Each structure stands twice: as C-alpha cells, then as structure tokens.
XYZ file of C-alpha atoms in Angstrom:
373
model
C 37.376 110.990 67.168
C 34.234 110.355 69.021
C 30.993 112.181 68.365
C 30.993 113.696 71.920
C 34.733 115.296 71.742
C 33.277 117.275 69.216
C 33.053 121.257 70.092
C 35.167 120.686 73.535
C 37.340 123.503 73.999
C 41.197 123.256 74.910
C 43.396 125.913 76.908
C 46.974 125.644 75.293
C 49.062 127.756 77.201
C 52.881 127.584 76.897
C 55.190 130.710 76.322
C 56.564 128.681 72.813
C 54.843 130.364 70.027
C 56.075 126.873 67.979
C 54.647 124.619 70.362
C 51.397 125.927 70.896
C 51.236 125.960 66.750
C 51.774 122.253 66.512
C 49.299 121.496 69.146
C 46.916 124.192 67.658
C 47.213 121.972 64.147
C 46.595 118.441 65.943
C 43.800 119.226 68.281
C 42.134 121.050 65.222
C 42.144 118.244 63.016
C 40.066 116.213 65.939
C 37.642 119.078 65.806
C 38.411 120.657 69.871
C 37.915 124.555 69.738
C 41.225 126.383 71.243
C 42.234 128.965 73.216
C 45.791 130.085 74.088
C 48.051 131.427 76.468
C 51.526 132.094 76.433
C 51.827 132.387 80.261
C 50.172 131.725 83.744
C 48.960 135.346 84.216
C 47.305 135.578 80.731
C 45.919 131.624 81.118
C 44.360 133.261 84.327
C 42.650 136.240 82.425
C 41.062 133.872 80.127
C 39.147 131.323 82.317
C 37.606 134.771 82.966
C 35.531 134.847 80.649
C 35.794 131.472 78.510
C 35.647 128.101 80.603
C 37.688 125.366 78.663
C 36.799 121.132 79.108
C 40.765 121.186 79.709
C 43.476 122.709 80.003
C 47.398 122.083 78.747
C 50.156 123.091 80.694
C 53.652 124.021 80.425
C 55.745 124.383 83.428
C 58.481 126.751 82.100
C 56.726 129.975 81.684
C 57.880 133.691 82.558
C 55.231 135.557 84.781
C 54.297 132.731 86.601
C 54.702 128.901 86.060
C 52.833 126.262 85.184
C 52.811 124.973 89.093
C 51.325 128.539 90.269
C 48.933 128.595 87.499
C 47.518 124.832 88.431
C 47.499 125.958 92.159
C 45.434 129.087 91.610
C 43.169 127.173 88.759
C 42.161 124.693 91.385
C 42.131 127.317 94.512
C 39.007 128.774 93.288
C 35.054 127.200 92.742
C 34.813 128.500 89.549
C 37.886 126.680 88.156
C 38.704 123.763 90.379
C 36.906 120.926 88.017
C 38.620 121.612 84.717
C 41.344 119.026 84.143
C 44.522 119.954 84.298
C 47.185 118.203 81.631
C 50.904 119.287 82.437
C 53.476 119.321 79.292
C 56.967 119.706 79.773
C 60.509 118.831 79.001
C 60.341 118.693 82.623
C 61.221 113.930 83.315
C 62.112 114.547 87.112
C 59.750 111.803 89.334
C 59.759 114.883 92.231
C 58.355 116.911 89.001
C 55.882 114.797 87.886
C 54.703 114.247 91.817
C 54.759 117.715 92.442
C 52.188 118.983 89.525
C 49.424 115.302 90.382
C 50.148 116.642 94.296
C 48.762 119.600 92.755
C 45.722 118.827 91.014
C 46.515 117.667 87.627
C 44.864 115.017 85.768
C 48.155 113.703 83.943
C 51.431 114.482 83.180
C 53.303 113.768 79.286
C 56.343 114.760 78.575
C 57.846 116.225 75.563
C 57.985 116.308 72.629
C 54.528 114.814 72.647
C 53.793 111.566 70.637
C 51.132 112.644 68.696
C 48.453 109.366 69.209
C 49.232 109.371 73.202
C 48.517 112.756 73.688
C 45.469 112.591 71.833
C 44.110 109.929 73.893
C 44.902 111.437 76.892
C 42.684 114.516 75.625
C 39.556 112.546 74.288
C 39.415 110.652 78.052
C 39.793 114.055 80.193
C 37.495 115.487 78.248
C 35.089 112.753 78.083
C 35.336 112.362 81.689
C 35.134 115.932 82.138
C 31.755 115.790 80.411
C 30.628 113.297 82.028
C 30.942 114.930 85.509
C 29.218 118.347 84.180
C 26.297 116.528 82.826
C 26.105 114.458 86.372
C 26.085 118.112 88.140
C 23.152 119.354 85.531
C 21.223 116.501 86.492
C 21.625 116.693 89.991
C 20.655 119.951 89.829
C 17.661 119.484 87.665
C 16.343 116.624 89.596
C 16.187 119.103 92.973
C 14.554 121.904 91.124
C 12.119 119.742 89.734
C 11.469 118.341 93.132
C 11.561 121.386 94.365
C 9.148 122.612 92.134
C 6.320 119.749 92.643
C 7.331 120.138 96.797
C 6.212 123.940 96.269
C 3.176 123.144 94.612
C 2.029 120.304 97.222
C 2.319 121.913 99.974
C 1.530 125.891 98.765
C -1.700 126.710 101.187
C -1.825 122.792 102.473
C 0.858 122.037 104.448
C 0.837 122.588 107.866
C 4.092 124.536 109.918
C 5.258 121.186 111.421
C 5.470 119.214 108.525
C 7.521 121.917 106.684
C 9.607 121.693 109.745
C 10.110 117.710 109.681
C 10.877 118.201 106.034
C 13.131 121.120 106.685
C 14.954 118.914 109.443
C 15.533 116.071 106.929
C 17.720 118.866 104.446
C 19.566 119.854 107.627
C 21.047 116.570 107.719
C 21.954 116.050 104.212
C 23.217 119.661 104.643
C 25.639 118.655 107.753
C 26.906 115.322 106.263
C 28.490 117.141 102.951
C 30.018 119.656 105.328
C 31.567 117.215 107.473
C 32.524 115.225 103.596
C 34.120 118.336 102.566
C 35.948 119.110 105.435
C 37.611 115.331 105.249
C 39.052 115.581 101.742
C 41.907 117.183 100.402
C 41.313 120.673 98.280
C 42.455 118.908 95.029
C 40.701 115.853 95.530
C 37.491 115.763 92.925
C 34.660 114.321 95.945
C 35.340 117.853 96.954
C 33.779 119.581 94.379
C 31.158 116.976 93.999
C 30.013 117.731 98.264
C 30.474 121.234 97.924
C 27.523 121.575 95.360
C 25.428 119.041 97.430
C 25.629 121.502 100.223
C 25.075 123.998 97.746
C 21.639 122.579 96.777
C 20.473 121.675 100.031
C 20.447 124.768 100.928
C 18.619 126.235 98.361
C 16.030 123.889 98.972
C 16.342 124.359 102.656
C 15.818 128.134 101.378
C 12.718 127.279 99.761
C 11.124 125.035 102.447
C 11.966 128.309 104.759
C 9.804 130.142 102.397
C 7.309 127.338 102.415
C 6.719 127.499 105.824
C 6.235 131.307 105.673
C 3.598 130.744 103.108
C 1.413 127.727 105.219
C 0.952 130.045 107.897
C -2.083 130.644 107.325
C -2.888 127.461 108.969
C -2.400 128.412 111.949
C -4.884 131.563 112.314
C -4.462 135.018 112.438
C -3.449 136.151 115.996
C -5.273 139.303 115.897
C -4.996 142.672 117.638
C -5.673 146.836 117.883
C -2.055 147.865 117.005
C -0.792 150.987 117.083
C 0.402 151.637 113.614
C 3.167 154.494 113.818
C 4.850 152.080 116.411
C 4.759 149.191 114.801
C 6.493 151.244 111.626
C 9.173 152.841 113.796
C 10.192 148.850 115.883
C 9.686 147.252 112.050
C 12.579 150.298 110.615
C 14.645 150.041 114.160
C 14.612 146.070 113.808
C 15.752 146.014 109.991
C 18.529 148.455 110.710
C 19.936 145.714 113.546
C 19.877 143.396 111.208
C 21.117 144.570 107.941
C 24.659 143.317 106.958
C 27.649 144.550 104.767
C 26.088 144.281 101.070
C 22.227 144.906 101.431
C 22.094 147.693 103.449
C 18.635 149.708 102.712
C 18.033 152.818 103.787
C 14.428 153.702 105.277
C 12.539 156.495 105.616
C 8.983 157.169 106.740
C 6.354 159.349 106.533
C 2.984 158.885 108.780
C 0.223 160.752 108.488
C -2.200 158.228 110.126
C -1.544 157.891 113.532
C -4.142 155.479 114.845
C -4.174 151.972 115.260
C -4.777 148.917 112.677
C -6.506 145.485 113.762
C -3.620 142.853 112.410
C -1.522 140.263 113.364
C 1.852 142.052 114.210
C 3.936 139.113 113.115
C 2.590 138.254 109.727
C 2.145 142.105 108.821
C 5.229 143.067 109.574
C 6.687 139.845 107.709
C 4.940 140.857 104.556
C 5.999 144.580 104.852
C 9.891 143.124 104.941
C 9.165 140.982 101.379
C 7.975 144.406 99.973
C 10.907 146.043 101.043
C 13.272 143.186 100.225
C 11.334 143.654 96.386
C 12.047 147.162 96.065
C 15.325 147.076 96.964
C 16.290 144.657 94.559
C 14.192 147.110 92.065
C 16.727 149.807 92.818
C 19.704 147.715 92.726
C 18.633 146.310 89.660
C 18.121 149.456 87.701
C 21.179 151.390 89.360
C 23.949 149.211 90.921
C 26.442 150.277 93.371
C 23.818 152.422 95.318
C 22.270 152.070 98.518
C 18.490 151.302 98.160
C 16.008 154.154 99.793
C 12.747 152.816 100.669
C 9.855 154.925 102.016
C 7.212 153.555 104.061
C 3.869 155.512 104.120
C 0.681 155.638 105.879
C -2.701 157.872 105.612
C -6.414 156.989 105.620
C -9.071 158.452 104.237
C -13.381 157.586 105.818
C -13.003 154.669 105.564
C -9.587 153.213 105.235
C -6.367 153.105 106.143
C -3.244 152.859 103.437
C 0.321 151.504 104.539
C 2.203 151.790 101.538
C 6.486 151.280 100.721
C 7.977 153.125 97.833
C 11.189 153.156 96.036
C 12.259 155.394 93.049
C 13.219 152.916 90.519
C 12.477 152.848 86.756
C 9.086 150.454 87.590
C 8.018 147.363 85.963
C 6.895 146.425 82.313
C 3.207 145.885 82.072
C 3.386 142.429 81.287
C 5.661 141.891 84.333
C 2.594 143.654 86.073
C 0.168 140.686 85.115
C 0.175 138.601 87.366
C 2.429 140.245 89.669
C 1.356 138.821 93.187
C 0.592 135.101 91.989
C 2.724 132.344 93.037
C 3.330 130.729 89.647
C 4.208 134.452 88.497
C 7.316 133.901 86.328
C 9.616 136.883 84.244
C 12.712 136.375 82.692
C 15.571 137.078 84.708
C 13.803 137.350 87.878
C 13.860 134.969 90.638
C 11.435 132.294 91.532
C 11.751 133.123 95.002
C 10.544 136.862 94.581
C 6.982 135.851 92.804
C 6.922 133.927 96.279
C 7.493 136.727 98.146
C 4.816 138.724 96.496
C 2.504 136.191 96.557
C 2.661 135.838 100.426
C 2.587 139.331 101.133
C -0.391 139.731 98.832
C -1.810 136.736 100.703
C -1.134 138.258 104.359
C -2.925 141.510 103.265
C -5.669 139.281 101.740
C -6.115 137.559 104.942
C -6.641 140.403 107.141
C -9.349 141.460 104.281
C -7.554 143.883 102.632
C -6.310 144.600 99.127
C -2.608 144.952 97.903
C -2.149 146.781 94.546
C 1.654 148.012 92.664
C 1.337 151.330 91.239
C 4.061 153.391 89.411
C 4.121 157.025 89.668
C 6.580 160.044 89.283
C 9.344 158.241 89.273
C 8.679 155.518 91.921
C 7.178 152.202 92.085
C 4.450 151.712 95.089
C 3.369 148.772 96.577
C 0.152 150.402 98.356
C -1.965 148.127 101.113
C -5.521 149.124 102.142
C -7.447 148.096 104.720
C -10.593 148.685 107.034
C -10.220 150.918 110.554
C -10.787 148.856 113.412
C-alpha cells in the first residue's frame, strides 16, 4: 500500500451482510476508512453527510439498485466525481455496458480476487486524489490572483480597464459553457468546465465589485437632491428588483425633508451595500425570516443623518475594528462584504461625510452624516 491510499475512505454498499464483512476485513488491512450501505436509498443518505474517495457497488439490491443509485450519484454536483466501482455476480456484456454507460469507473465481478480488486481501489483512489488536489489548486491559484488583482487596482484603476479585464473573464466564462454543453453528463471534462465557469464568475463577481470601488476616478457628479425622494425611488426600485430568496422588507421613517448635495448614483449605490449588510445580519442571526430594514433620516444645525437599521443581535467588538476597511477580515464572513463596507464608507467619505455602526436597543445602525447644502 502506498503512502497516499492511506486515510481514503470507501462506500461498501451491498444488501449481503457477508460480503460487505469480507470487503470490510481486506480494505482495512490496506488502511482505507469504510462506510457501509446495505442498499441504494441508505448509500444515498450517507454521501449526505460523509463524502467517500470511492464508492463499491452491488447491482442486486432491494429499495433501489445499484444502476439507480450510480445514476442519481452522478446526477448531482455534489456527487458526480466520486468513482464509481460496480460488484456483482452480474457477467452479462449488456450489464457491464450498461453500469460504464452510466458513469462507473470499472466493473469486477464476483467473487472478487482479492489482489485485482485491490488494485483497482489504490488507482481510483489515487486518481481520484489526484483530480481533487488539481481542483484545490485551481482554485487557490484564482483566489490568490484574485487577491493581488484586488489590491492593484483598489483606488487605482480606472472604470475602463476593469471593464477590458472584466471582458477577458467573459470569454473564459462563455467557452466552458459552450465545453459543458458538448459533453456527455457522465463524462469527467464535465465536471472539470463546470467549476471553471464556476470560478470565472466569481472573479467576474469581484472585478464587478472592483469597478464599483474605482469610481472614484471618475468624479463626483454632484447635485441639490431632494432627499425624501430619492429614499422613496431607492425603496420602489429595490422592491422591482428583489427575487424569490432575498426578499427584504423596507420601511422608512423621514423626518428631514430637505434636500442633500450628492451624487444620486453613488449614494444610492452605497445605501443598497448597507442594506444588502443588514440583511444578511438578520438572516444570519434568525434564518427562515424575511429581513426588515429601516431607513432613517433627521438633521440637527448643522447636519443631516441618513441612517438604515435592522434588529439583529449586532456585531462583536472586535468584528467592529476595523469594520469599514477593505482588508477587514472575520471568520466566517465573506470577503466580499468588508468590500462592500469599505465602498460605502468610501462614498460617504467622498462627499465629506462620516459613516459610523452603532448598536442600540436591539438593532444594529449604520448611521451617515453629512453637511446641509
């Protein structure tokens, strides 16, 4: 046994309490970790929660066979690139076509010979591992180019380049599609274009978020607004656009009914990150509900306050430091949402104002201030 079979887990799953013993005992001696199954329903219910390096297969099963099992196995994402080993008493050619036609790896017959089948095992598996640890590079390579792309461009990149750069992903993006659309479901390329696509477009994501950010480079476009109507299009415009899964509900309540010298676009764009933030606050800390966000705004002498609240449990003090930077990072949270902070605190900023989070009776409040016109 090779070093790297070592700790790769098995799936047995055959209804013959026997069988799945004398398997149990060889694949154990080789050092593979097992779990079992004794049919297709049950084999189903554990890929659940534990993902195996492979799987073996019986045919002859009550509940559903080992064909339906394979089919639904490779039918869905999460499943579709564990190897698939049928064994069965099963010699039939049609058979053997039927369960490589559906996405197994291999096909032995039994009684197993004991040396064959544990070849067979050590190459799936090592092949198996070799394609996950391809994936986790690919992966780590974008984020990490992702990362240093953020933090050349942040506040230096103009609009257009973002866009040439953006334009380049859109490519990549359309020639996986059209890859993944030309193979067969239970053909392994598949898997392999789908997560391309999947990765360009997070980074087509991020560039999108780029682009928000370098802005600034283009100027403020300012103007006397007229801030109760710019609140009531910015509530009318989110409701349009809201789909099944993220609704948020939003109420206001203005008390200053006079008008703010902003730019429209990048105000409004910053109020939607705020929202978007304490939304996910709410879902967060009670799932299953519909988020209710309250926008605010009053003045005082001297300034005027727009302000969006959520009732929500708040955020830890050390999540609080450093809140609005760019480079902000808390476990568990997304990278994207210290961006969105950061260029809403950056908007405000711009149009020489202040942006502050404050927790209060309940609610967390993400209060703007700045000077009347």
């Amino acid at each position: 046994m090779s070093d790297q079979d070592t700790g790769a887990r098995i799936l047995i799953v055959d209804d013959n309490t026997k069988n799945i013993q004398v398997l149990g005992t060889m694949l154990r001696e080789e050092g593979y970790q097992l779990n079992v199954a004794q049919n297709g329903v049950a084999a189903l219910k554990v890929v659940e929660t534990v993902l195996p390096d492979l799987i073996l297969l019986d045919v002859n099963m009550p509940e559903m066979d080992g064909y339906e099992t394979c089919e639904r196995l490779k039918a869905a994402d999460r499943t579709r690139g564990i190897p698939v080993i049928f064994l069965t008493a099963r010699t039939d050619t049609d058979d053997i076509v039927r369960g490589l036609d559906l996405g197994a790896v291999d096909y032995l017959s039994k009684p197993c010979n004991r040396r064959e089948l544990l070849v067979r095992v050590r190459t799936h598996v090592a092949l198996r591992a070799h394609e996950k640890e391809a994936e986790r590079r690919a992966e780590e390579a974008i984020a990490e180019r992702d990362r240093n792309l953020k933090w050349a461009l942040l506040g230096k990149a103009t609009p257009a380049f973002v866009d040439d750069y953006a334009e380049d992903a859109r490519r990549i993006r359309a020639q996986a599609e059209w890859l993944t659309r030309g193979l067969d479901d239970d053909d392994p390329n598949k898997t392999r274009a789908a997560t391309i696509e999947r990765l360009v477009e997070a980074h087509l994501t991020r560039l999108i978020e780029i682009a928000d950010i370098t802005q600034e480079e283009m100027g403020l476009e300012l103007g006397a607004l007229d801030l109760p109507n710019i609140v009531d299009q910015f509530v009318r415009t989110w409701t349009l656009e809201q789909t099944p899964g993220t609704e948020v509900t939003i109420d206001t309540d203005v008390r200053y009914t006079g008008a703010i010298r902003a730019d429209r676009g990048r105000l409004t764009n910053a109020w939607r990150k705020l929202v978007d933030y304490a939304a996910q606050l709410q879902r967060e800390s009670d799932p299953g509900t519909t988020p209710a966000i309250q926008i605010l705004t009053y003045d005082d002498n001297d300034a005027i306050y727009v302000g969006i609240q959520s009732p929500d449990p708040g955020i830890t003090a050390e999540w609080r430091e450093g809140l609005f930077d760019a480079e902000h990072e808390h476990e568990g949270e997304d990278p994207k949402r210290a961006l969105d902070l950061y260029y809403a605190k950056r908007v405000v900023t711009d149009h020489a104002g202040q942006l502050a989070y404050r927790f209060r009776q309940g609610k967390s409040l993400f209060a703007m201030k700045f000077a009347k016109p």
